[in-house]
PDB file of C-alpha atoms in Angstrom:
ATOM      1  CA  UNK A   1     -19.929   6.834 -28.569  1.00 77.00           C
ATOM      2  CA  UNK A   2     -17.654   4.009 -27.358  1.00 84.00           C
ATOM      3  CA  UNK A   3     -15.484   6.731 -26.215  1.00 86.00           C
ATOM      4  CA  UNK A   4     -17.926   9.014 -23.943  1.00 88.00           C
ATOM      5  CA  UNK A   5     -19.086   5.395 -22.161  1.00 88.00           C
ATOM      6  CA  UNK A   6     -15.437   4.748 -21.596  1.00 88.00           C
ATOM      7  CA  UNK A   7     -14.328   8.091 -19.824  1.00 89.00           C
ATOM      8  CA  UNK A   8     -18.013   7.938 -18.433  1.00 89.00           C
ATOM      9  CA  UNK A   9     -16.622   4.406 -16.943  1.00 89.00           C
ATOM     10  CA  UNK A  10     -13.680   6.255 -15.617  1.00 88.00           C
ATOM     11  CA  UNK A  11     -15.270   8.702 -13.853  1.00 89.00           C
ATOM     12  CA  UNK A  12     -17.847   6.418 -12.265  1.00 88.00           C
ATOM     13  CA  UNK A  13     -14.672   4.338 -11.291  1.00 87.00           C
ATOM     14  CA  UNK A  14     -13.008   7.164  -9.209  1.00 86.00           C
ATOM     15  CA  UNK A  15     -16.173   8.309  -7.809  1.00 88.00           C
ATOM     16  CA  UNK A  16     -17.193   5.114  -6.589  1.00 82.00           C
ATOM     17  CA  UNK A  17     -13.599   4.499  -4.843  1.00 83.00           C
ATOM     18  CA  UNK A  18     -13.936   8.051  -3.033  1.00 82.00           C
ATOM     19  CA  UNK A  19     -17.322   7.235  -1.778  1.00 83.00           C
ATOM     20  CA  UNK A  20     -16.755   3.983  -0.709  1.00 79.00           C
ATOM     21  CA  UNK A  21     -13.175   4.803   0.934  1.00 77.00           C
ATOM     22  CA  UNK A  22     -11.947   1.667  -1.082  1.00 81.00           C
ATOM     23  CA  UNK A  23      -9.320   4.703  -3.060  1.00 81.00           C
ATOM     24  CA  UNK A  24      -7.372   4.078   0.318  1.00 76.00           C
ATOM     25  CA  UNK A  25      -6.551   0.600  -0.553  1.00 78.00           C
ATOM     26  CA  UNK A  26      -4.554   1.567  -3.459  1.00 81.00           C
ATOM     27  CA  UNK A  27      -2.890   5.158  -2.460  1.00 78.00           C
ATOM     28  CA  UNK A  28      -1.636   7.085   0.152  1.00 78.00           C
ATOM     29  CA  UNK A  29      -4.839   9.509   1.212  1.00 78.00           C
ATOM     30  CA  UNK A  30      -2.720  12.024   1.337  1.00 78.00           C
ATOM     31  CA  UNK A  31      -2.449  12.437  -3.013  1.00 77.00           C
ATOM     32  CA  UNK A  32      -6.632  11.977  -2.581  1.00 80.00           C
ATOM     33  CA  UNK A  33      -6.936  14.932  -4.195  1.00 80.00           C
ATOM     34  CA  UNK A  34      -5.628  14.190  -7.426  1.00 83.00           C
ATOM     35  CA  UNK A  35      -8.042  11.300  -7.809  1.00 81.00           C
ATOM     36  CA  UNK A  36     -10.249  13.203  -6.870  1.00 84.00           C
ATOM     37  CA  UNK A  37      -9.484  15.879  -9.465  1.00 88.00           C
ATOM     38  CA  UNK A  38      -9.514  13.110 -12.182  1.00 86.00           C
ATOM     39  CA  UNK A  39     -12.805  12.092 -11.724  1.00 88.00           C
ATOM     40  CA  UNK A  40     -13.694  15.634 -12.493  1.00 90.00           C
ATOM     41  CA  UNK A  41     -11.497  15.728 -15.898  1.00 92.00           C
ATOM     42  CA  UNK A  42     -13.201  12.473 -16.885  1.00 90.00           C
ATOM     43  CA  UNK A  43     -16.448  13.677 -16.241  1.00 90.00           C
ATOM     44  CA  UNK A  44     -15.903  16.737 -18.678  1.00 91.00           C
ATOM     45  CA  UNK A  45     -14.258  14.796 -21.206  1.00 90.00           C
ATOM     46  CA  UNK A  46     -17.381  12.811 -21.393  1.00 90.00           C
ATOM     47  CA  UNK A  47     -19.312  16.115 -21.820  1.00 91.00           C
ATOM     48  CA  UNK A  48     -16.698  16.734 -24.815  1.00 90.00           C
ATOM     49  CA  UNK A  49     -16.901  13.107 -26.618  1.00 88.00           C
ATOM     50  CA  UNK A  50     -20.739  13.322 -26.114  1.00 88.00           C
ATOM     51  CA  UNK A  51     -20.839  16.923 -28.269  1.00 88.00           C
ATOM     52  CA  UNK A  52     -18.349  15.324 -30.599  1.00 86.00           C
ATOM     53  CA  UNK A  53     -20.247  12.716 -31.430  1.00 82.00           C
ATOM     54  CA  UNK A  54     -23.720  14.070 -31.599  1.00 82.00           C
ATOM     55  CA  UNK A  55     -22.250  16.086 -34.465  1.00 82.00           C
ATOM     56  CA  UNK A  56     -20.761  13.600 -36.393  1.00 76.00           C
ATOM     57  CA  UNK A  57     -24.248  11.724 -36.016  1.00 66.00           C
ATOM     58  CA  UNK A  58     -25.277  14.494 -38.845  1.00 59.00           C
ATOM     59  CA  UNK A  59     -27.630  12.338 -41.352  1.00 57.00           C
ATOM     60  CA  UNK A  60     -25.490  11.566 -44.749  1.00 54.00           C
ATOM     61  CA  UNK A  61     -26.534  10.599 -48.129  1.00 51.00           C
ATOM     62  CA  UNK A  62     -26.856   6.807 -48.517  1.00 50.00           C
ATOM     63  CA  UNK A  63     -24.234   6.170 -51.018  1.00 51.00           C
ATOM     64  CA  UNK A  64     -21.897   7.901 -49.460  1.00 49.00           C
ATOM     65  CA  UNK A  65     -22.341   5.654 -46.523  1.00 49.00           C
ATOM     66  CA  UNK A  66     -21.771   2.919 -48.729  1.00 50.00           C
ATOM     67  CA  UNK A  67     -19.180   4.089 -50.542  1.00 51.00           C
ATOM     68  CA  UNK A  68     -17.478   4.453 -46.705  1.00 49.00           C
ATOM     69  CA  UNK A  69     -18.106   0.971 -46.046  1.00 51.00           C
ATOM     70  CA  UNK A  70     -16.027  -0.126 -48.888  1.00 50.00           C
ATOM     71  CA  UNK A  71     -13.206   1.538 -47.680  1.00 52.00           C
ATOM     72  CA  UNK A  72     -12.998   0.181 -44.418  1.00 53.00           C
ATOM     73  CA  UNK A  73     -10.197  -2.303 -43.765  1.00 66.00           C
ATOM     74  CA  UNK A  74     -10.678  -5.400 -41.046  1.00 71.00           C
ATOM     75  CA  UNK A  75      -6.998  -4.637 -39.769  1.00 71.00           C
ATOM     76  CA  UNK A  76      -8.457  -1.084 -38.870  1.00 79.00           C
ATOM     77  CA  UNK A  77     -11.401  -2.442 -37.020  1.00 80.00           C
ATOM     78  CA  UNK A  78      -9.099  -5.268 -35.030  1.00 84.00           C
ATOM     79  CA  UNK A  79      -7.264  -2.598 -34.127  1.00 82.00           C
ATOM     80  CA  UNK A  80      -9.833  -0.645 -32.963  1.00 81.00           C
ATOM     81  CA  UNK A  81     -11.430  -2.851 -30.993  1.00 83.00           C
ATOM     82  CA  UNK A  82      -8.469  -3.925 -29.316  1.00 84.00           C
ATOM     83  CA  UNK A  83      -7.771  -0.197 -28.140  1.00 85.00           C
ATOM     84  CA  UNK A  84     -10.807  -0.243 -26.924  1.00 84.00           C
ATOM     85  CA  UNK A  85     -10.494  -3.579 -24.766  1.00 87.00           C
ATOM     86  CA  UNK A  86      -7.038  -2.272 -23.462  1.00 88.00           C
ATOM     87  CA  UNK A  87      -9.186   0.470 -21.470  1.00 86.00           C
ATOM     88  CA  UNK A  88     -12.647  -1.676 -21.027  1.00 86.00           C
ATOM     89  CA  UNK A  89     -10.139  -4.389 -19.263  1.00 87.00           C
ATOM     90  CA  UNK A  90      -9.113  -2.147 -16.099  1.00 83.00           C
ATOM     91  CA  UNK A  91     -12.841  -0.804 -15.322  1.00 85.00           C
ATOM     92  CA  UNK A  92     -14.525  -4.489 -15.821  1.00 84.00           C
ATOM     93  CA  UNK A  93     -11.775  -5.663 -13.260  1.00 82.00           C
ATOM     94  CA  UNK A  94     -12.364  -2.511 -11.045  1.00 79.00           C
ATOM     95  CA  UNK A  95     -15.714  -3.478 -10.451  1.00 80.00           C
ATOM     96  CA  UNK A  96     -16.259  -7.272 -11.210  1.00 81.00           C
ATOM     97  CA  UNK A  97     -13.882  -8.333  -8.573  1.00 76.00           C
ATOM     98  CA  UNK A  98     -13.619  -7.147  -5.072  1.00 71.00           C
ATOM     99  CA  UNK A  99     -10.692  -5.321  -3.662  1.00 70.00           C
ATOM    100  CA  UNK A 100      -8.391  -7.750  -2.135  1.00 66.00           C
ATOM    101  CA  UNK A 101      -6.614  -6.899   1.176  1.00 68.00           C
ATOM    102  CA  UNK A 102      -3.246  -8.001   1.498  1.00 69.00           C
ATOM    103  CA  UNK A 103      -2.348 -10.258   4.489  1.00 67.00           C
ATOM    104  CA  UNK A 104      -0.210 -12.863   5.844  1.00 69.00           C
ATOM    105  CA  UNK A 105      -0.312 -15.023   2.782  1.00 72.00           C
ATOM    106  CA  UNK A 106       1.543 -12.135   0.525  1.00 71.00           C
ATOM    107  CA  UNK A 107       4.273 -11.977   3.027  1.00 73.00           C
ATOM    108  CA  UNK A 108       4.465 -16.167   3.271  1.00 69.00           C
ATOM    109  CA  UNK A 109       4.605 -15.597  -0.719  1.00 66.00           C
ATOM    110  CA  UNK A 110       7.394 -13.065  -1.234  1.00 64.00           C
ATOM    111  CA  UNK A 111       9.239 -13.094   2.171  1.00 62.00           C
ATOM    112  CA  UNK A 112      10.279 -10.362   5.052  1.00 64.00           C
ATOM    113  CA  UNK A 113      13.053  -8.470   3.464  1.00 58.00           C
ATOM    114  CA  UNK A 114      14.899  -6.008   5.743  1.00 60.00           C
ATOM    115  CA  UNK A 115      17.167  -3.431   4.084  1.00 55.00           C
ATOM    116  CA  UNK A 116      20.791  -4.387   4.304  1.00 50.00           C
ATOM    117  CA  UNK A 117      20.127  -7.759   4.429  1.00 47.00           C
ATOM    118  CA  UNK A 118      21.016 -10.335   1.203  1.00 41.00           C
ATOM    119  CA  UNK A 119      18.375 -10.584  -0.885  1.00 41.00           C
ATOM    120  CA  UNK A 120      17.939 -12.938  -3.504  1.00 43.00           C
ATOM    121  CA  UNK A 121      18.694 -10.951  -7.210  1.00 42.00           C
ATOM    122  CA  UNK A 122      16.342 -13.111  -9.193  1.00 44.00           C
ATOM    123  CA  UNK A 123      13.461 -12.024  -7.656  1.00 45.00           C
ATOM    124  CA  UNK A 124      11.972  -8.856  -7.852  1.00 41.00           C
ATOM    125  CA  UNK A 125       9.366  -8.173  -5.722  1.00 40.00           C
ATOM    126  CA  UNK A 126      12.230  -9.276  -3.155  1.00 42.00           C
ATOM    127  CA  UNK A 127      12.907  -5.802  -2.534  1.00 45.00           C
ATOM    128  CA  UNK A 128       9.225  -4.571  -2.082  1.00 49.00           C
ATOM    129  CA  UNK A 129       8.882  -6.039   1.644  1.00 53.00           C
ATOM    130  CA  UNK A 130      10.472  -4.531   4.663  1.00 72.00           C
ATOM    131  CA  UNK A 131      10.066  -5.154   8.109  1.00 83.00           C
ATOM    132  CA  UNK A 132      11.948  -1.886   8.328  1.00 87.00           C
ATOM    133  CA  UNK A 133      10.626   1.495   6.874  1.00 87.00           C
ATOM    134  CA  UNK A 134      12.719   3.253   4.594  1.00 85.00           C
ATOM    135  CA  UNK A 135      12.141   6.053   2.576  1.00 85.00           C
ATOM    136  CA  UNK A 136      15.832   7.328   2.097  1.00 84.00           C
ATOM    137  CA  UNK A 137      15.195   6.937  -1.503  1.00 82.00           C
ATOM    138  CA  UNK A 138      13.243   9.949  -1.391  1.00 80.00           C
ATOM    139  CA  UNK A 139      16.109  12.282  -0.155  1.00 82.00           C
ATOM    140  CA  UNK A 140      19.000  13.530  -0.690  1.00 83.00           C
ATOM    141  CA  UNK A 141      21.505  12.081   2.108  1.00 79.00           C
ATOM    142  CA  UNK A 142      21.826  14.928   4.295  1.00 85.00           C
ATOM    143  CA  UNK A 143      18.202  15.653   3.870  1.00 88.00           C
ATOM    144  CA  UNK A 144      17.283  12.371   4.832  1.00 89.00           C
ATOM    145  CA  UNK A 145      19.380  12.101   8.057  1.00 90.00           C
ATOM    146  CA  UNK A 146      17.971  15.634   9.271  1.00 91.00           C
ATOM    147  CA  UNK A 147      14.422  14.693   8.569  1.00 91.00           C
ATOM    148  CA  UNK A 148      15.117  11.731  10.889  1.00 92.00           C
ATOM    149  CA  UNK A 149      16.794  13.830  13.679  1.00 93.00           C
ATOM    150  CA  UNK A 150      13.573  15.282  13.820  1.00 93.00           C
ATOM    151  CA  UNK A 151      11.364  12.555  14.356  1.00 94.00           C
ATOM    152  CA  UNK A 152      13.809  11.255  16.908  1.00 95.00           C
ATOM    153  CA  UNK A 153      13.272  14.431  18.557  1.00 94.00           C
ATOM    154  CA  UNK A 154       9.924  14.425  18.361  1.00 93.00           C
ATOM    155  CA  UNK A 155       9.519  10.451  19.434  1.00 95.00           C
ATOM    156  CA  UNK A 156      12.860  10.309  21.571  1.00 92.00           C
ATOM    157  CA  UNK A 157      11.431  12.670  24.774  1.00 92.00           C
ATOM    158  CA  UNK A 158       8.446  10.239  25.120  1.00 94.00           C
ATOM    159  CA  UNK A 159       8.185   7.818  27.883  1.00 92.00           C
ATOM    160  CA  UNK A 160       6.374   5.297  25.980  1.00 95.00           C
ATOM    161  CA  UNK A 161       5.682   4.899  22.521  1.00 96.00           C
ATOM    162  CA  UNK A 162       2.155   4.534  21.452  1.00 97.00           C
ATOM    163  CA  UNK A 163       2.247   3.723  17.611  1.00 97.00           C
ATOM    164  CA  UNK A 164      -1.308   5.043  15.596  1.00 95.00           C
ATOM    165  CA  UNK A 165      -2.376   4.548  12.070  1.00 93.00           C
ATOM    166  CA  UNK A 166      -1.257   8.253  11.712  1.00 92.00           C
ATOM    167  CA  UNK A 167       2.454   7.635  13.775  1.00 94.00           C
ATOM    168  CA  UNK A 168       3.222   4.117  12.627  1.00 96.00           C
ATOM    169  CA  UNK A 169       5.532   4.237   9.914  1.00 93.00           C
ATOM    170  CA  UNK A 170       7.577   7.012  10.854  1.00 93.00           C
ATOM    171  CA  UNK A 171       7.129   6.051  14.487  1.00 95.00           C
ATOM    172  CA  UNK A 172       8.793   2.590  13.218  1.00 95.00           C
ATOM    173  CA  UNK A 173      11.485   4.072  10.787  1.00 93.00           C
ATOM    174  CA  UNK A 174      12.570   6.048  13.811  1.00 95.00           C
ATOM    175  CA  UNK A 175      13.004   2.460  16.043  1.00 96.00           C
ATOM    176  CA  UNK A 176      14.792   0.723  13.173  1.00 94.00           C
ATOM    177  CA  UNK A 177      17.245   3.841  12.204  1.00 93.00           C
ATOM    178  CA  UNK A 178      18.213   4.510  16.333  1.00 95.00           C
ATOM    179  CA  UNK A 179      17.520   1.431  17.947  1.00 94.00           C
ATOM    180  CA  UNK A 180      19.635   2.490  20.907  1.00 93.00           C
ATOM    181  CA  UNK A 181      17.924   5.487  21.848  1.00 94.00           C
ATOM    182  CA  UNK A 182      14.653   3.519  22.160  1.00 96.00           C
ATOM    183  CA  UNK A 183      16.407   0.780  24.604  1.00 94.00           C
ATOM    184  CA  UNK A 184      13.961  -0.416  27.368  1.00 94.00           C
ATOM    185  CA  UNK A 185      11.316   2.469  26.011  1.00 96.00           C
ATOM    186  CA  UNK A 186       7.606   1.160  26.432  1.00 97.00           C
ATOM    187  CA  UNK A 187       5.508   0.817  23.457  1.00 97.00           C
ATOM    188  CA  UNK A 188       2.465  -0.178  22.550  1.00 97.00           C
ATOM    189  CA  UNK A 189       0.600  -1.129  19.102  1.00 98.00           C
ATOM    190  CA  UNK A 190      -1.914  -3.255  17.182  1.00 98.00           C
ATOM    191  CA  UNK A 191      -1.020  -5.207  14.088  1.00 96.00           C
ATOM    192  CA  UNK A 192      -1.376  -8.661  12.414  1.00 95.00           C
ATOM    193  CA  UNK A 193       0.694 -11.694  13.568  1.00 95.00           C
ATOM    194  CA  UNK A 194       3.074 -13.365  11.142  1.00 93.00           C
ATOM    195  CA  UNK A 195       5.136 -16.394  11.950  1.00 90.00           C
ATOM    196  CA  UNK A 196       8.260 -17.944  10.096  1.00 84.00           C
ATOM    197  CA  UNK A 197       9.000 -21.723  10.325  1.00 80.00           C
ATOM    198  CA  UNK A 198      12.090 -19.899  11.600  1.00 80.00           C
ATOM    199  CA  UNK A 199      10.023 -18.286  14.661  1.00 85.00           C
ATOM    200  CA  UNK A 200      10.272 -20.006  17.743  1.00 90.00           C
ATOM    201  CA  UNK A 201       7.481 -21.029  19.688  1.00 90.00           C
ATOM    202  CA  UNK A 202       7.780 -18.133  21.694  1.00 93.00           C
ATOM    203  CA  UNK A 203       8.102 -15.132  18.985  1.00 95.00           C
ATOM    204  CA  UNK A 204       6.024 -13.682  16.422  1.00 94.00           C
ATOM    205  CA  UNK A 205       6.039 -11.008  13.914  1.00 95.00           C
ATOM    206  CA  UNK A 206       3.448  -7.822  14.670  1.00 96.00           C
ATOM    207  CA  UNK A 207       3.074  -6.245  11.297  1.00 94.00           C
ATOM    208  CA  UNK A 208       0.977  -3.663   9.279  1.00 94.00           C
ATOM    209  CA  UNK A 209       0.830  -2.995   5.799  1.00 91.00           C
ATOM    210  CA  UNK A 210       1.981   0.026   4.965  1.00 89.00           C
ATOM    211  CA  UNK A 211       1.584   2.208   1.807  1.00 87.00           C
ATOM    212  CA  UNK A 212       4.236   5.270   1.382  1.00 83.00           C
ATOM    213  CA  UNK A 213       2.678   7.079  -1.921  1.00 82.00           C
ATOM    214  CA  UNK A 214       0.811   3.892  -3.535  1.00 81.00           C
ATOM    215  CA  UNK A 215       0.023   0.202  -3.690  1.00 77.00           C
ATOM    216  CA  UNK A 216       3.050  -0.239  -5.862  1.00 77.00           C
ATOM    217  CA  UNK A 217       5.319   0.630  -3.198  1.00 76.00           C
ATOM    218  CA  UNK A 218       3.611  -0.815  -0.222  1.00 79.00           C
ATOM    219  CA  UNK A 219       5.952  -3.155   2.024  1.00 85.00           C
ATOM    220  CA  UNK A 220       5.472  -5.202   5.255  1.00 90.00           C
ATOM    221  CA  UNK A 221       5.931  -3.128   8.262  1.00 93.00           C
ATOM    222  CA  UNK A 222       6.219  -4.116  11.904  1.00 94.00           C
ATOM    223  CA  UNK A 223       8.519  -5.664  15.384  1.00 95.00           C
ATOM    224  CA  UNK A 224       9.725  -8.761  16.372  1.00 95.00           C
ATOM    225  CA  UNK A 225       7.522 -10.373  19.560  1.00 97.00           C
ATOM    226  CA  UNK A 226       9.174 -12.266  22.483  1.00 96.00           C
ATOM    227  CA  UNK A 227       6.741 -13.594  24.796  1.00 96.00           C
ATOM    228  CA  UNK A 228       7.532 -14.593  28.399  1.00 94.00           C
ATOM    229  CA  UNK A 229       6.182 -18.125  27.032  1.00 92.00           C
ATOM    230  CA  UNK A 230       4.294 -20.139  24.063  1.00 91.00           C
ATOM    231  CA  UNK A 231       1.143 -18.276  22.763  1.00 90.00           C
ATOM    232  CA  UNK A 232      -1.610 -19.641  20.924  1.00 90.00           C
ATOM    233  CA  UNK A 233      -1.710 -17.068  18.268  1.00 92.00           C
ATOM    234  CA  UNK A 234      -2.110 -18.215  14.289  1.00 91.00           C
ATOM    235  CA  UNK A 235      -1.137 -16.015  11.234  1.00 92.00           C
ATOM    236  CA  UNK A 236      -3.734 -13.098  10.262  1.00 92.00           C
ATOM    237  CA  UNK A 237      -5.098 -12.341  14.430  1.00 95.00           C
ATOM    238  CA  UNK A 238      -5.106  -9.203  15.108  1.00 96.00           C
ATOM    239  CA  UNK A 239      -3.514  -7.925  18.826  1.00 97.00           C
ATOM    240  CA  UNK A 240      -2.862  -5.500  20.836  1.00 98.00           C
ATOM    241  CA  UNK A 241       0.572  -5.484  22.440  1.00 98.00           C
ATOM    242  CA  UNK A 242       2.469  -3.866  25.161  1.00 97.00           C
ATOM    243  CA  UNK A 243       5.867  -4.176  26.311  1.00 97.00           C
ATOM    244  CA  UNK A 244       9.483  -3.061  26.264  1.00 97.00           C
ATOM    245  CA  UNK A 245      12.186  -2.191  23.390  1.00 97.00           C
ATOM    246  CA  UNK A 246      15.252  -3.862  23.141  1.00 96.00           C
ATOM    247  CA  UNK A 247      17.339  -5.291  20.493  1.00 95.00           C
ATOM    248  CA  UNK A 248      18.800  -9.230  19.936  1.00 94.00           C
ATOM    249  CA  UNK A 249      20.958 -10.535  17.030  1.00 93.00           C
ATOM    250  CA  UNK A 250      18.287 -12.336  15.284  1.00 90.00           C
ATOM    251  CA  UNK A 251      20.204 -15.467  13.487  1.00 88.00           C
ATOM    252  CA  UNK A 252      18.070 -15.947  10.550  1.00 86.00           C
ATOM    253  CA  UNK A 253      18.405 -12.755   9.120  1.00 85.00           C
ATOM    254  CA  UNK A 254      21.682 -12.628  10.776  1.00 87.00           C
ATOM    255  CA  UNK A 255      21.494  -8.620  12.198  1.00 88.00           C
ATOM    256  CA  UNK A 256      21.021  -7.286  14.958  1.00 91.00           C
ATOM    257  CA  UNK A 257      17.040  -6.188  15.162  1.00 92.00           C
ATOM    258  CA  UNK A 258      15.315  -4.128  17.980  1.00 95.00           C
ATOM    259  CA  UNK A 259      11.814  -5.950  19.181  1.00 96.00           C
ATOM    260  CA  UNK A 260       9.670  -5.811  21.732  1.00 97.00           C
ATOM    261  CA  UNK A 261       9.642  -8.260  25.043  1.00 97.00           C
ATOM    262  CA  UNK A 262       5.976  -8.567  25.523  1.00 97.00           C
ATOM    263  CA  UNK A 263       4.266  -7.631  29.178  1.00 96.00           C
ATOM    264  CA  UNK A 264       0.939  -7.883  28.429  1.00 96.00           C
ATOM    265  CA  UNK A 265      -1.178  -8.490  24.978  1.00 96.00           C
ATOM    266  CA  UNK A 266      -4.899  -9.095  23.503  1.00 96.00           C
ATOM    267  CA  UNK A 267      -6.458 -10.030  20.316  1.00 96.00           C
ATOM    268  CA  UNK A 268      -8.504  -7.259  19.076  1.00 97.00           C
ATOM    269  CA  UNK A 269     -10.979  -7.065  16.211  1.00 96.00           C
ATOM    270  CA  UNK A 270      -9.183  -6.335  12.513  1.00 93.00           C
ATOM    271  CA  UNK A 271      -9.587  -2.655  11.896  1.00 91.00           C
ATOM    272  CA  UNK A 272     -11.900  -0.779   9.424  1.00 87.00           C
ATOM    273  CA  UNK A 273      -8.708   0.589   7.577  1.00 87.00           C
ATOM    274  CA  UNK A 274      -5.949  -2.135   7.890  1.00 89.00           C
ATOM    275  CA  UNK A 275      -3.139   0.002   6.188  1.00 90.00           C
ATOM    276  CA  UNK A 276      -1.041   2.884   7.472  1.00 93.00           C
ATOM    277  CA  UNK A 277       0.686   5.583   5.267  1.00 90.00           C
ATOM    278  CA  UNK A 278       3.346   7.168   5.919  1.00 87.00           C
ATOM    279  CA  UNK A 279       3.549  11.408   6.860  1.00 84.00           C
ATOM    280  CA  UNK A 280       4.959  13.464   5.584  1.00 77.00           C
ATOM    281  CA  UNK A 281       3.942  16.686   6.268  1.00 58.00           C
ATOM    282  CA  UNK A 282       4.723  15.939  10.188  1.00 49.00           C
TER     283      UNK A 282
END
């Protein structure tokens, strides 16, 4: 019976996730389906532990209970048991404690990394933030450069850029992999601000967290700010921004970056869904 109230857990979990719209915080919406086709397998395994159990419930003679009792080992019930924990753990954390939402502190904690840029080898999460998009690790090379000669088609002919939670990540990839073509192009978008102790008083990280299939892979994505002067703005506000593309060797990561020289900005409310995933079906 532990068995049926385990898968039963299992299925409760996904369908609570779906409902709620907290399955977004962990994967791309886009592979919803397949969650959502597991809670459906759970639920009929349940069905199928709950039949196999009623029938070994079958009365038995009393000896031969017993006589079964003898015969079962400690080691075989430790072991048990902790098979049993292994999948109890995941479900008690699931719905004891509250789905976090990453922020400013996770990027203070494991850095902005930006591909091409020295990284340091002992750590590995290192390689899990970028403040540029990348998902050539998907393609094959030629593959990958056509699919991003169409989105520069597609984002190239527009006068200004006006970055979505459906547009932002490939709308970004697109700035970072032809920075030139987007010289002096307006854009506008909302993120969270991050600052460095290497930030000067006048600049500021925009930045969304972004999720390409799941939380596993989910990086730091976002623009360098220049304001025409100091702004009073603290790590985690949300703002709107608009202004202009350009690019500036940026010494502290020591490459050349494309940001955005700020015309006008204000701080807006933190959205209902704070992440963006990237399209691929565009």
């Amino acid at each position: 019976m532990i068995r049926m109230y385990i898968l039963l857990g299992f299925a409760f979990l996904f369908f609570h996730l779906y409902i709620t719209g907290e399955l977004s915080k962990y994967i791309n919406m886009r592979y919803s389906y397949i969650s959502f086709s597991a809670m459906f397998v759970f639920a009929f395994l349940t069905i199928v532990q709950f039949v196999l159990a009623s029938r070994n419930e079958e009365p038995r003679d009393h000896g031969e209970e017993c006589c079964g009792h003898h015969h079962h080992e400690p080691s075989a019930r430790w072991k048990r048991a902790v098979n049993y924990l292994i999948f109890v753990f995941p479900l008690a954390s699931a719905f004891l404690f509250p789905v976090a939402t990453l922020d400013s502190e996770v990027v203070k904690a494991k850095g902005i990394h930006v591909p091409g840029m020295a990284a340091d080898g002992s750590d590995p999460f290192a390689q899990r933030q970028f403040l540029r998009p990348d998902t050539s690790m998907y393609y094959g090379r030629d593959d990958y450069q056509n699919a991003m000669e169409k989105e520069l088609k597609k984002y190239g002919r527009l006068a200004r850029l006006e970055l979505n939670d459906q547009n932002y990540l490939n709308a970004m990839e697109t700035i970072y992999q032809f920075p030139g073509a987007f010289a002096a192009r307006d854009i506008e978008f909302t993120g969270f601000v991050y600052r460095e102790e290497t930030t000067r008083a006048n600049e500021a990280f925009l930045l969304r967290f972004g999720i390409i299939h799941c939380v596993a892979d989910s990086g730091v994505y976002g623009l360098l700010l220049q304001f025409p002067k100091t702004v009073p703005l603290q790590n985690d506000e949300w703002i709107h921004v608009k202004g202009t593309l350009s690019t500036m060797y940026y010494q502290p990561f020591h490459m050349t970056l494309p940001y955005v020289k700020v015309t006008s900005w204000e701080r807006v409310a933190k959205p209902k869904e704070p992440y963006v995933y990237r399209q691929f079906n565009e």
